[in-house]
Coordinates of N, CA and C and ligand atoms in Angstrom, one line a residue:
M153 N 21.3 -31.9 25.2 CA 21.1 -30.7 26.0 C 21.2 -31.2 27.5
Q154 N 22.3 -30.6 28.3 CA 22.2 -30.9 29.7 C 21.3 -29.8 30.5
L155 N 20.6 -30.3 31.3 CA 19.6 -29.1 32.2 C 20.3 -29.2 33.5
C156 N 20.1 -27.9 34.0 CA 20.4 -27.7 35.4 C 19.5 -26.8 35.9
V157 N 18.6 -27.2 37.0 CA 17.7 -26.4 37.7 C 18.2 -26.0 38.9
L158 N 18.4 -24.6 39.2 CA 18.9 -24.0 40.2 C 17.8 -23.4 41.2
E159 N 18.1 -23.0 42.4 CA 17.0 -22.4 43.3 C 16.8 -21.0 42.9
S160 N 17.8 -20.3 42.5 CA 17.6 -18.9 42.3 C 18.2 -18.3 41.2
C161 N 17.9 -17.0 40.8 CA 18.8 -16.4 39.6 C 20.2 -16.1 40.0
A162 N 20.4 -15.9 41.6 CA 21.8 -15.7 41.9 C 22.5 -16.9 41.7
E163 N 22.0 -18.2 42.0 CA 22.7 -19.4 41.7 C 22.8 -19.8 40.2
V164 N 22.0 -19.3 39.2 CA 22.1 -19.4 37.9 C 23.4 -18.6 37.5
A165 N 23.3 -17.3 37.9 CA 24.3 -16.2 37.6 C 25.8 -17.0 38.0
S166 N 25.9 -17.5 39.3 CA 27.1 -18.0 39.7 C 27.5 -19.1 38.9
K167 N 26.6 -20.0 38.6 CA 27.0 -21.3 37.7 C 27.5 -20.8 36.5
A168 N 26.6 -19.8 35.7 CA 27.2 -19.3 34.5 C 28.5 -18.8 34.4
A169 N 28.9 -18.0 35.5 CA 30.1 -17.4 35.6 C 31.2 -18.5 35.9
D170 N 30.8 -19.6 36.5 CA 31.7 -20.6 36.6 C 32.2 -21.3 35.3
H171 N 31.3 -21.4 34.4 CA 31.6 -21.8 33.1 C 32.4 -20.8 32.3
I172 N 32.1 -19.5 32.4 CA 32.8 -18.6 31.8 C 34.2 -18.4 32.3
Q173 N 34.3 -18.5 33.7 CA 35.6 -18.4 34.2 C 36.5 -19.6 33.9
Q174 N 36.0 -20.9 33.9 CA 36.7 -22.1 33.5 C 37.1 -22.0 32.0
A175 N 36.3 -21.6 31.2 CA 36.6 -21.4 29.7 C 37.9 -20.5 29.5
I176 N 37.8 -19.4 30.3 CA 39.0 -18.4 30.2 C 40.3 -18.8 30.9
S177 N 39.9 -19.6 32.0 CA 41.3 -20.1 32.4 C 41.8 -21.3 31.7
E178 N 41.0 -22.1 31.1 CA 41.5 -23.0 30.0 C 42.0 -22.6 28.9
K179 N 41.5 -21.4 28.4 CA 42.0 -20.7 27.1 C 41.9 -19.3 27.2
P180 N 43.0 -18.6 27.6 CA 42.9 -17.2 27.9 C 42.5 -16.5 26.8
D181 N 42.7 -16.8 25.7 CA 42.3 -16.1 24.4 C 40.8 -16.4 23.9
S182 N 40.0 -17.0 24.9 CA 38.9 -17.7 24.4 C 37.9 -16.5 23.8
I183 N 37.0 -17.1 22.9 CA 36.1 -16.1 22.1 C 34.7 -16.5 22.7
L184 N 34.1 -15.2 23.3 CA 32.8 -15.5 23.9 C 31.9 -14.9 23.2
G185 N 30.8 -15.7 22.9 CA 29.5 -15.0 22.2 C 28.7 -14.4 23.4
L186 N 28.2 -13.2 23.3 CA 27.5 -12.7 24.4 C 26.1 -12.2 24.1
A187 N 25.3 -12.2 25.2 CA 24.0 -11.8 24.9 C 23.5 -10.6 25.7
T188 N 22.3 -9.9 25.2 CA 21.9 -8.9 26.1 C 20.3 -9.3 26.5
G189 N 19.6 -8.4 27.1 CA 18.5 -8.8 27.8 C 18.4 -8.8 29.2
S190 N 17.4 -9.0 30.0 CA 17.6 -8.9 31.5 C 18.3 -10.1 32.0
T191 N 18.1 -11.4 31.4 CA 18.6 -12.5 31.8 C 20.1 -12.6 32.3
P192 N 20.9 -12.1 31.3 CA 22.4 -12.3 31.7 C 23.0 -11.2 32.7
I193 N 22.2 -10.3 33.0 CA 22.6 -9.2 33.8 C 23.2 -9.5 35.1
D194 N 22.7 -10.6 35.8 CA 23.4 -11.0 37.0 C 24.6 -11.7 36.8
T195 N 24.6 -12.4 35.8 CA 26.1 -13.1 35.3 C 27.0 -12.2 35.0
Y196 N 26.8 -11.0 34.3 CA 27.6 -10.1 34.2 C 28.2 -9.5 35.4
K197 N 27.3 -9.2 36.5 CA 27.7 -8.6 37.6 C 28.6 -9.7 38.5
E198 N 28.3 -11.0 38.4 CA 29.1 -12.0 38.8 C 30.4 -12.1 38.3
I199 N 30.5 -11.8 37.0 CA 32.0 -12.0 36.5 C 32.7 -10.7 36.7
I200 N 31.9 -9.7 36.8 CA 32.6 -8.3 37.0 C 33.3 -8.5 38.6
G201 N 32.7 -9.1 39.4 CA 33.1 -9.3 40.8 C 34.4 -10.2 40.6
R202 N 34.2 -11.3 40.0 CA 35.4 -12.1 39.7 C 36.7 -11.4 39.3
Y203 N 36.4 -10.6 38.3 CA 37.3 -9.8 37.6 C 38.1 -9.0 38.8
E204 N 37.3 -8.4 39.4 CA 37.8 -7.3 40.5 C 38.7 -8.2 41.5
Q205 N 38.2 -9.4 41.8 CA 38.9 -10.1 42.9 C 40.3 -10.7 42.1
G206 N 40.2 -10.6 40.8 CA 41.7 -11.0 40.3 C 41.3 -12.4 39.8
K207 N 40.2 -13.1 39.7 CA 40.0 -14.4 39.3 C 39.8 -14.7 37.9
I208 N 39.5 -13.5 37.0 CA 39.5 -13.6 35.8 C 40.1 -12.5 35.1
D209 N 40.8 -12.9 34.0 CA 41.6 -11.8 33.4 C 41.1 -11.7 31.9
F210 N 40.5 -10.7 31.4 CA 39.7 -10.7 30.0 C 40.9 -10.1 28.9
S211 N 42.0 -9.7 29.3 CA 42.9 -9.0 28.3 C 43.3 -9.8 27.2
Q212 N 42.9 -11.1 27.0 CA 43.2 -11.7 25.7 C 41.9 -12.3 25.1
V213 N 41.0 -12.0 25.8 CA 39.6 -12.5 25.6 C 39.0 -11.6 24.2
R214 N 38.2 -12.3 23.3 CA 37.7 -11.7 22.4 C 36.1 -11.8 22.4
T215 N 35.2 -10.8 22.0 CA 33.8 -11.0 22.4 C 33.1 -10.8 21.0
F216 N 32.1 -11.5 20.8 CA 31.0 -11.2 19.8 C 29.6 -11.2 20.3
N217 N 28.9 -10.1 20.0 CA 27.5 -10.2 20.5 C 26.5 -10.8 19.4
L218 N 25.6 -11.2 20.0 CA 24.6 -11.7 19.2 C 23.7 -10.9 18.3
D219 N 23.4 -9.6 18.7 CA 22.4 -9.0 17.9 C 22.7 -7.3 18.2
E220 N 22.0 -6.6 17.4 CA 21.7 -5.2 17.6 C 20.6 -4.7 16.9
Y221 N 19.8 -3.8 17.6 CA 18.8 -3.2 16.9 C 19.2 -2.4 15.7
Y222 N 18.3 -2.8 14.5 CA 18.5 -1.9 13.2 C 18.1 -0.7 13.4
G223 N 18.9 0.5 13.0 CA 18.6 1.9 12.9 C 18.9 2.6 14.2
L224 N 19.4 1.8 15.4 CA 19.8 2.6 16.7 C 21.3 2.8 16.4
A225 N 21.8 3.9 16.6 CA 23.2 4.2 16.7 C 23.8 3.5 17.7
A226 N 25.1 3.4 17.9 CA 25.8 2.6 18.9 C 25.5 3.6 20.2
D227 N 25.4 4.9 20.4 CA 25.4 5.7 21.4 C 23.8 5.8 21.8
H228 N 23.1 5.2 21.1 CA 21.5 5.3 21.6 C 21.4 4.6 23.0
P229 N 20.6 5.2 23.9 CA 20.5 4.7 25.1 C 20.2 3.3 25.1
Q230 N 19.1 3.0 24.3 CA 18.8 1.5 24.2 C 19.6 0.4 23.3
S231 N 20.5 1.1 22.7 CA 21.1 0.1 21.9 C 21.7 -0.9 22.6
Y232 N 22.1 -2.1 22.0 CA 22.8 -3.3 22.8 C 24.3 -2.8 23.0
H233 N 24.8 -1.9 22.1 CA 26.2 -1.4 22.4 C 26.2 -0.7 23.9
T234 N 25.2 0.2 24.0 CA 25.2 0.9 25.2 C 25.0 -0.1 26.5
F235 N 24.0 -1.0 26.3 CA 23.8 -2.0 27.2 C 25.1 -2.8 27.6
M236 N 25.8 -3.3 26.6 CA 27.0 -4.1 26.9 C 28.1 -3.4 27.6
H237 N 28.1 -2.1 27.3 CA 29.2 -1.1 27.8 C 28.9 -1.0 29.3
Q238 N 27.5 -0.6 29.5 CA 27.3 -0.4 31.0 C 27.1 -1.5 31.8
Q239 N 26.7 -2.6 31.2 CA 26.5 -4.0 31.9 C 27.9 -4.6 32.1
L240 N 28.7 -4.5 31.3 CA 29.9 -5.4 31.4 C 31.3 -4.7 31.0
F241 N 31.2 -4.3 29.8 CA 32.6 -3.8 29.1 C 33.3 -2.8 30.0
Q242 N 32.6 -1.9 30.4 CA 33.4 -0.7 31.1 C 34.0 -1.1 32.6
H243 N 33.4 -2.3 32.9 CA 33.9 -2.9 34.3 C 35.1 -3.8 34.3
I244 N 35.3 -4.3 32.9 CA 36.4 -5.2 33.0 C 37.5 -5.1 32.0
N245 N 38.6 -5.8 31.7 CA 39.7 -5.4 31.1 C 39.8 -5.9 29.6
V246 N 38.4 -6.2 29.1 CA 38.5 -6.7 27.7 C 39.0 -5.6 26.9
P247 N 39.9 -5.6 25.9 CA 40.3 -4.5 25.1 C 39.3 -4.1 24.0
R248 N 39.3 -2.8 23.9 CA 38.1 -2.3 23.0 C 38.3 -2.9 21.7
E249 N 39.4 -3.1 21.1 CA 39.4 -3.5 19.8 C 39.1 -5.1 19.7
R250 N 38.9 -5.7 20.8 CA 38.4 -7.2 20.8 C 37.0 -7.2 21.2
I251 N 36.2 -6.2 21.2 CA 34.7 -6.2 21.5 C 34.1 -6.2 20.1
H252 N 33.3 -6.9 19.8 CA 32.4 -7.0 18.6 C 31.0 -7.0 18.7
I253 N 30.3 -6.0 18.3 CA 28.7 -6.1 18.5 C 28.2 -5.5 17.1
P254 N 27.4 -6.2 16.5 CA 26.9 -5.8 15.1 C 26.5 -4.5 15.2
S255 N 26.8 -3.7 14.2 CA 26.4 -2.4 13.8 C 24.9 -2.3 13.7
G256 N 24.3 -1.3 14.2 CA 22.8 -1.1 13.9 C 22.5 -0.3 12.7
T257 N 23.7 0.4 12.2 CA 23.6 1.4 11.3 C 24.6 1.0 10.1
P258 N 24.6 -0.1 9.7 CA 25.5 -0.4 8.5 C 24.9 0.3 7.1
I259 N 25.9 0.6 6.2 CA 25.3 1.2 4.9 C 24.9 0.1 4.0
H260 N 25.7 -0.9 4.0 CA 25.2 -2.0 3.0 C 25.1 -3.2 3.9
V261 N 23.7 -3.5 4.3 CA 23.4 -4.5 5.3 C 24.0 -5.7 4.9
Q262 N 23.7 -6.4 3.7 CA 24.1 -7.7 3.4 C 25.4 -8.0 3.6
E263 N 26.2 -7.0 2.8 CA 27.7 -7.0 3.0 C 28.3 -6.8 4.3
Y264 N 27.6 -6.3 5.2 CA 28.1 -5.9 6.6 C 27.8 -7.4 7.4
C265 N 26.4 -7.8 7.2 CA 26.3 -9.2 7.8 C 27.3 -10.2 7.4
R266 N 27.6 -10.3 6.1 CA 28.6 -11.3 5.6 C 30.1 -11.1 6.2
S267 N 30.4 -9.8 6.3 CA 31.7 -9.6 7.0 C 31.7 -10.0 8.6
Y268 N 30.6 -9.6 9.3 CA 30.4 -10.1 10.7 C 30.5 -11.5 10.9
E269 N 30.0 -12.2 9.8 CA 29.9 -13.8 10.1 C 31.3 -14.3 9.8
Q270 N 31.9 -13.6 8.6 CA 33.2 -14.1 8.1 C 34.4 -13.9 9.1
F271 N 34.1 -12.7 10.0 CA 35.1 -12.4 11.1 C 35.1 -13.3 12.2
I272 N 34.0 -13.8 12.4 CA 33.9 -14.8 13.7 C 34.5 -16.0 13.0
T273 N 34.5 -16.6 11.9 CA 35.0 -17.6 11.2 C 36.7 -17.4 11.3
D274 N 37.1 -16.3 10.9 CA 38.4 -16.0 10.7 C 39.2 -15.9 12.1
C275 N 38.4 -15.6 13.2 CA 38.9 -15.6 14.5 C 39.0 -17.0 15.0
G276 N 38.6 -17.9 14.3 CA 38.5 -19.3 14.8 C 37.1 -19.9 15.5
G277 N 36.1 -19.0 15.4 CA 34.8 -19.5 16.0 C 34.6 -19.2 17.4
I278 N 33.3 -19.4 17.7 CA 33.0 -19.0 19.1 C 33.3 -20.0 20.1
D279 N 33.9 -20.0 21.2 CA 34.1 -21.0 22.1 C 33.1 -21.2 23.1
L280 N 32.5 -20.2 23.4 CA 31.4 -20.2 24.6 C 30.5 -19.2 24.1
Q281 N 29.1 -19.7 23.9 CA 28.1 -18.8 23.6 C 27.0 -18.7 24.7
L282 N 26.8 -17.5 25.2 CA 25.7 -17.3 26.1 C 24.6 -16.9 25.5
L283 N 23.3 -17.5 25.8 CA 22.2 -17.2 25.3 C 21.1 -17.1 26.4
G284 N 20.1 -16.2 26.1 CA 18.8 -16.0 26.8 C 17.9 -16.8 25.8
I285 N 16.6 -16.8 26.3 CA 15.6 -17.4 25.3 C 14.4 -16.4 25.4
G286 N 13.8 -16.0 24.4 CA 12.5 -15.3 24.4 C 11.4 -16.2 24.8
S287 N 10.4 -15.7 25.3 CA 9.2 -16.5 25.6 C 8.7 -17.0 24.3
N288 N 8.9 -16.6 23.2 CA 8.6 -17.2 21.9 C 9.4 -18.3 21.4
G289 N 10.5 -18.4 22.2 CA 11.6 -19.4 21.8 C 12.7 -18.9 20.9
H290 N 12.6 -17.6 20.8 CA 13.8 -17.1 19.8 C 15.2 -17.1 20.6
I291 N 16.3 -17.4 19.9 CA 17.5 -17.1 20.4 C 18.3 -16.1 19.5
G292 N 19.0 -15.2 20.1 CA 19.5 -14.0 19.4 C 18.1 -13.4 19.0
F293 N 18.0 -12.7 17.8 CA 16.7 -12.5 17.3 C 16.2 -13.3 16.1
N294 N 16.5 -14.6 16.2 CA 16.1 -15.7 15.2 C 14.7 -16.0 15.5
E295 N 13.5 -15.4 15.2 CA 12.2 -15.6 15.4 C 11.5 -16.7 14.7
P296 N 10.5 -17.1 15.6 CA 9.7 -18.3 15.0 C 9.2 -17.8 13.6
S297 N 9.6 -18.8 12.8 CA 9.1 -18.7 11.3 C 9.1 -20.0 10.7
D298 N 8.6 -19.9 9.4 CA 8.6 -21.0 8.5 C 10.1 -21.6 8.3
Q299 N 11.0 -20.4 8.1 CA 12.2 -20.7 7.7 C 13.2 -19.8 8.6
L300 N 14.4 -20.4 9.0 CA 15.3 -19.8 9.8 C 16.5 -19.6 8.9
S301 N 17.3 -18.5 9.2 CA 18.4 -18.3 8.5 C 19.7 -18.7 9.2
A302 N 20.5 -19.2 8.4 CA 21.8 -19.7 9.0 C 22.8 -18.7 9.4
D303 N 23.0 -17.8 8.7 CA 24.1 -16.7 8.9 C 23.3 -15.4 9.5
T304 N 24.4 -14.5 9.9 CA 24.1 -13.1 10.3 C 23.3 -12.6 9.4
H305 N 22.0 -11.8 9.8 CA 21.3 -11.5 8.8 C 20.4 -10.4 9.5
L306 N 19.6 -9.5 8.5 CA 18.7 -8.6 9.0 C 17.3 -9.1 9.3
V307 N 16.7 -9.1 10.4 CA 15.5 -9.7 10.6 C 14.4 -8.7 10.9
R308 N 13.1 -9.0 10.6 CA 12.0 -8.2 11.2 C 11.6 -9.0 12.6
L309 N 11.4 -8.2 13.6 CA 11.0 -8.6 15.1 C 9.6 -9.1 14.8
S310 N 9.5 -10.0 15.6 CA 7.9 -10.4 15.8 C 7.2 -9.5 16.9
E311 N 6.0 -9.6 16.8 CA 5.0 -8.8 17.4 C 5.5 -9.0 19.0
A312 N 5.5 -10.4 19.2 CA 5.7 -10.9 20.6 C 7.1 -10.2 21.2
T313 N 8.0 -10.2 20.3 CA 9.4 -9.5 20.8 C 9.4 -7.9 21.0
I314 N 8.7 -7.4 20.0 CA 8.4 -6.0 20.3 C 7.8 -5.6 21.4
E315 N 6.7 -6.6 21.7 CA 6.0 -6.3 23.0 C 6.9 -6.4 24.1
A316 N 7.4 -7.7 24.2 CA 8.3 -8.0 25.3 C 9.5 -7.0 25.6
N317 N 9.9 -6.3 24.5 CA 11.1 -5.4 24.7 C 10.6 -4.0 24.9
A318 N 9.4 -3.7 24.8 CA 8.8 -2.4 24.9 C 8.9 -1.9 26.2
R319 N 9.3 -2.8 27.4 CA 9.5 -2.3 28.7 C 10.8 -1.6 28.8
F320 N 11.7 -1.7 27.8 CA 13.0 -0.7 27.8 C 12.7 0.5 27.1
F321 N 11.8 0.7 26.4 CA 11.5 2.0 25.8 C 10.5 2.8 26.4
E322 N 10.4 4.0 26.1 CA 9.3 4.9 26.8 C 7.9 4.6 26.1
R323 N 8.0 4.3 24.8 CA 6.6 3.9 24.2 C 7.0 2.8 23.2
K324 N 5.8 1.8 23.0 CA 6.0 0.7 22.3 C 6.4 1.1 20.9
E325 N 6.0 2.0 20.4 CA 6.3 2.7 18.9 C 7.8 2.9 18.8
E326 N 8.7 3.1 19.8 CA 9.9 3.4 19.6 C 10.8 2.1 19.6
V327 N 10.1 0.9 19.9 CA 11.1 -0.3 19.7 C 11.4 -0.5 18.2
P328 N 12.7 -0.7 17.8 CA 12.8 -0.8 16.6 C 12.2 -2.0 15.9
Q329 N 11.7 -1.9 14.7 CA 11.1 -3.1 14.1 C 12.0 -4.3 13.5
Y330 N 13.2 -4.0 13.4 CA 14.2 -4.7 12.8 C 15.4 -4.9 13.6
A331 N 16.2 -5.9 13.4 CA 17.5 -6.1 14.0 C 18.4 -6.8 13.2
I332 N 19.8 -6.8 13.5 CA 20.7 -7.7 12.9 C 21.1 -8.7 13.9
T333 N 21.0 -9.8 13.5 CA 21.2 -11.0 14.5 C 22.2 -12.1 13.9
M334 N 23.0 -12.8 14.6 CA 23.7 -13.9 14.2 C 22.5 -15.0 13.8
G335 N 22.8 -15.8 12.9 CA 22.0 -16.7 12.4 C 21.9 -18.0 13.3
M336 N 21.1 -18.9 12.9 CA 21.0 -20.2 13.5 C 22.4 -20.9 13.5
G337 N 22.9 -21.0 12.1 CA 24.1 -21.5 12.1 C 25.3 -20.9 12.7
T338 N 25.2 -19.6 12.7 CA 26.4 -19.0 13.6 C 26.3 -19.5 15.0
I339 N 25.3 -19.4 15.4 CA 25.0 -19.9 17.0 C 25.3 -21.3 17.2
L340 N 24.9 -22.2 16.3 CA 25.2 -23.7 16.5 C 26.6 -24.0 16.0
S341 N 27.3 -23.0 15.5 CA 28.8 -23.3 15.2 C 29.7 -23.1 16.5
A342 N 29.0 -22.5 17.6 CA 29.8 -22.2 18.6 C 30.2 -23.6 19.3
K343 N 31.5 -23.8 20.0 CA 31.8 -25.0 20.5 C 31.0 -25.5 21.8
K344 N 30.6 -24.4 22.4 CA 29.9 -24.8 23.7 C 28.8 -23.7 23.9
I345 N 27.6 -24.0 24.3 CA 26.4 -23.1 24.4 C 26.0 -23.2 25.6
L346 N 25.7 -21.9 26.2 CA 25.1 -21.7 27.7 C 23.8 -21.1 27.7
L347 N 22.8 -21.7 27.9 CA 21.4 -21.0 27.7 C 20.7 -21.0 29.0
L348 N 20.6 -19.6 29.3 CA 20.0 -19.2 30.7 C 18.7 -19.0 30.6
A349 N 17.7 -19.2 31.5 CA 16.4 -18.8 31.6 C 16.0 -18.5 32.9
L350 N 15.3 -17.4 33.2 CA 14.9 -17.0 34.6 C 13.4 -16.6 34.5
G351 N 12.7 -17.1 35.6 CA 11.5 -16.4 35.9 C 10.3 -17.3 35.4
I352 N 9.1 -17.0 35.9 CA 7.9 -18.0 35.7 C 7.6 -17.6 34.1
E353 N 7.7 -16.3 33.6 CA 7.3 -16.2 32.2 C 8.2 -17.0 31.2
K354 N 9.4 -17.8 31.6 CA 10.1 -18.7 30.7 C 9.7 -20.1 31.0
A355 N 8.9 -20.2 32.0 CA 8.5 -21.8 32.3 C 7.9 -22.6 31.2
E356 N 6.9 -22.0 30.4 CA 6.3 -22.7 29.3 C 7.3 -22.9 28.2
I357 N 8.2 -21.9 27.7 CA 9.0 -22.2 26.6 C 10.2 -23.2 26.9
I358 N 10.5 -23.2 28.3 CA 11.5 -24.2 28.7 C 10.9 -25.6 28.9
R359 N 9.7 -25.6 29.1 CA 9.0 -27.1 29.0 C 9.1 -27.5 27.6
K360 N 8.6 -26.7 26.6 CA 8.5 -27.0 25.3 C 9.8 -27.3 24.7
L361 N 10.9 -26.6 25.1 CA 12.2 -26.8 24.7 C 12.6 -28.3 24.8
F362 N 12.1 -29.0 26.0 CA 12.5 -30.4 26.5 C 11.5 -31.3 25.9
D363 N 10.1 -30.7 25.6 CA 9.3 -31.9 25.1 C 8.8 -31.9 23.8
T364 N 9.1 -30.9 23.0 CA 9.0 -30.9 21.6 C 10.1 -31.2 20.6
G365 N 9.9 -31.6 19.5 CA 11.0 -31.9 18.6 C 11.5 -30.6 18.1
V366 N 12.5 -30.7 17.1 CA 13.2 -29.6 16.5 C 12.2 -29.0 15.6
T367 N 11.7 -27.8 15.8 CA 10.9 -27.1 14.8 C 11.2 -25.7 14.7
T368 N 11.0 -25.0 13.6 CA 11.4 -23.6 13.3 C 10.4 -22.7 14.2
D369 N 9.2 -23.3 14.6 CA 8.3 -22.7 15.4 C 9.0 -22.2 16.8
I370 N 10.0 -22.9 17.1 CA 10.7 -22.9 18.4 C 12.2 -22.8 18.0
P371 N 12.8 -21.7 17.6 CA 14.2 -21.6 17.2 C 15.0 -22.4 18.2
A372 N 14.8 -22.0 19.6 CA 15.7 -22.7 20.5 C 15.9 -24.2 20.3
S373 N 14.9 -24.9 19.7 CA 14.7 -26.1 19.8 C 15.9 -26.9 18.8
F374 N 16.5 -25.9 18.0 CA 17.6 -26.3 17.2 C 18.7 -26.7 18.1
L375 N 18.8 -26.2 19.2 CA 20.0 -26.4 20.2 C 20.0 -28.1 20.6
R376 N 18.9 -28.7 20.4 CA 19.0 -30.2 20.6 C 20.0 -30.9 19.8
L377 N 20.2 -30.2 18.6 CA 21.2 -30.9 17.7 C 22.8 -30.6 17.9
H378 N 22.7 -29.8 18.9 CA 24.3 -29.5 19.2 C 24.8 -30.4 20.3
P379 N 26.2 -30.8 20.2 CA 26.2 -31.7 21.3 C 27.0 -31.2 22.5
N380 N 27.0 -29.9 22.7 CA 27.5 -29.3 24.1 C 26.8 -28.1 24.3
V381 N 25.4 -28.6 24.9 CA 24.5 -27.4 25.4 C 24.2 -27.4 26.9
I382 N 24.3 -26.6 27.6 CA 24.0 -26.6 29.0 C 22.8 -25.5 29.2
V383 N 21.7 -25.9 29.8 CA 20.7 -24.9 30.1 C 20.6 -24.8 31.5
L384 N 20.7 -23.8 32.1 CA 20.7 -23.4 33.2 C 19.4 -22.5 33.7
V385 N 18.5 -23.0 34.4 CA 17.3 -22.3 34.7 C 17.0 -22.0 36.2
D386 N 16.4 -21.2 36.6 CA 15.9 -21.0 38.1 C 14.8 -21.9 38.3
R387 N 14.4 -22.1 39.5 CA 13.3 -23.0 40.0 C 12.1 -22.4 39.1
E388 N 11.7 -21.1 39.1 CA 10.5 -20.8 38.4 C 10.4 -21.2 36.9
A389 N 11.6 -20.8 36.3 CA 11.7 -21.2 34.8 C 11.7 -22.7 34.4
G390 N 12.1 -23.4 35.5 CA 12.1 -24.9 35.6 C 10.7 -25.5 36.0
S391 N 9.7 -24.6 36.3 CA 8.7 -25.4 37.2 C 7.5 -26.1 36.3
Q392 N 7.7 -26.0 35.0 CA 6.7 -26.8 34.3 C 7.4 -28.2 33.8
L393 N 8.6 -28.3 34.0 CA 9.2 -29.5 33.7 C 8.9 -30.7 34.3
V394 N 8.5 -31.8 33.7 CA 7.9 -33.0 34.5 C 8.6 -34.0 33.9
G395 N 8.2 -35.2 34.5 CA 8.7 -36.6 34.1 C 10.1 -36.9 34.3
N396 N 10.8 -37.5 33.3 CA 12.1 -38.2 33.6 C 13.2 -37.4 32.8
I397 N 13.0 -35.9 32.8 CA 14.2 -35.2 32.3 C 15.2 -35.1 33.4
K398 N 16.4 -35.6 33.0 CA 17.5 -35.6 34.1 C 18.2 -34.3 34.1
E399 N 18.6 -34.0 35.4 CA 19.3 -32.9 35.7 C 20.6 -33.2 36.1
F400 N 21.6 -32.4 35.4 CA 23.2 -32.4 35.6 C 23.5 -31.1 36.2
C401 N 23.8 -31.1 37.7 CA 24.3 -29.7 38.0 C 25.8 -29.9 38.8
Ligands
LIG167 P1 15.2 -11.3 28.5 O1 15.4 -11.8 26.8 O2 16.5 -11.8 28.9 O3 15.1 -9.9 28.5 O4 14.2 -12.1 28.9 C1 15.8 -12.8 26.5 C2 15.8 -12.9 24.8 O5 14.8 -12.3 24.4 O6 16.7 -13.6 24.3

């Protein structure tokens, strides 16, 4: 994993946007894996700005989102469908039919998960996957557990995740208990992965990511097995990193 500690979240967003812009300029029909949560919001603002300046053209791009709350319809205000349209898709020229976000209301869950997984493969796999990280080490909604799932699946959210995401809902009881998420294998199959972390509440997990081995207790630690991962953190998220961890910025 390559680490880059930047001064501010604006610099993280700018650097992340550089990688996205470069991927699309090298391969205009890039397949992007996209994330929700507060972390990528400034990156999305940055790429919207670059689109408006004519620096990025999304007309041939295809996107796959990591996850969606199970039980929320696409038009629910807290669904990840709504989030993605508000934060990114309605501002850029990615064609609607090239946007893929897991359904939160599939009728046959297992069949649906298999088809989402298969479609990513049929499209040639993800070129660049954007990730946030939960304070508990989850990526997508792959929660710490004795076992992790390889493929897209239905998952029960951990108490820590429900707690963390309650800020987006009026009451904690409204946070869905389940989600559909890409699996660890889906994520690790991406050709390149960009993991972003911002703020002091991510400092501990970022330290653990670099100083513990690969463990299902920290799903993000599996990224150490991938040959092309870039971790971009702001000064606060990088504040517990010590010793001889090399920075490549
Ligand atoms: P956050 O969530 O960006 O809202 O901190 C990250 C995550 O849970 O993956």
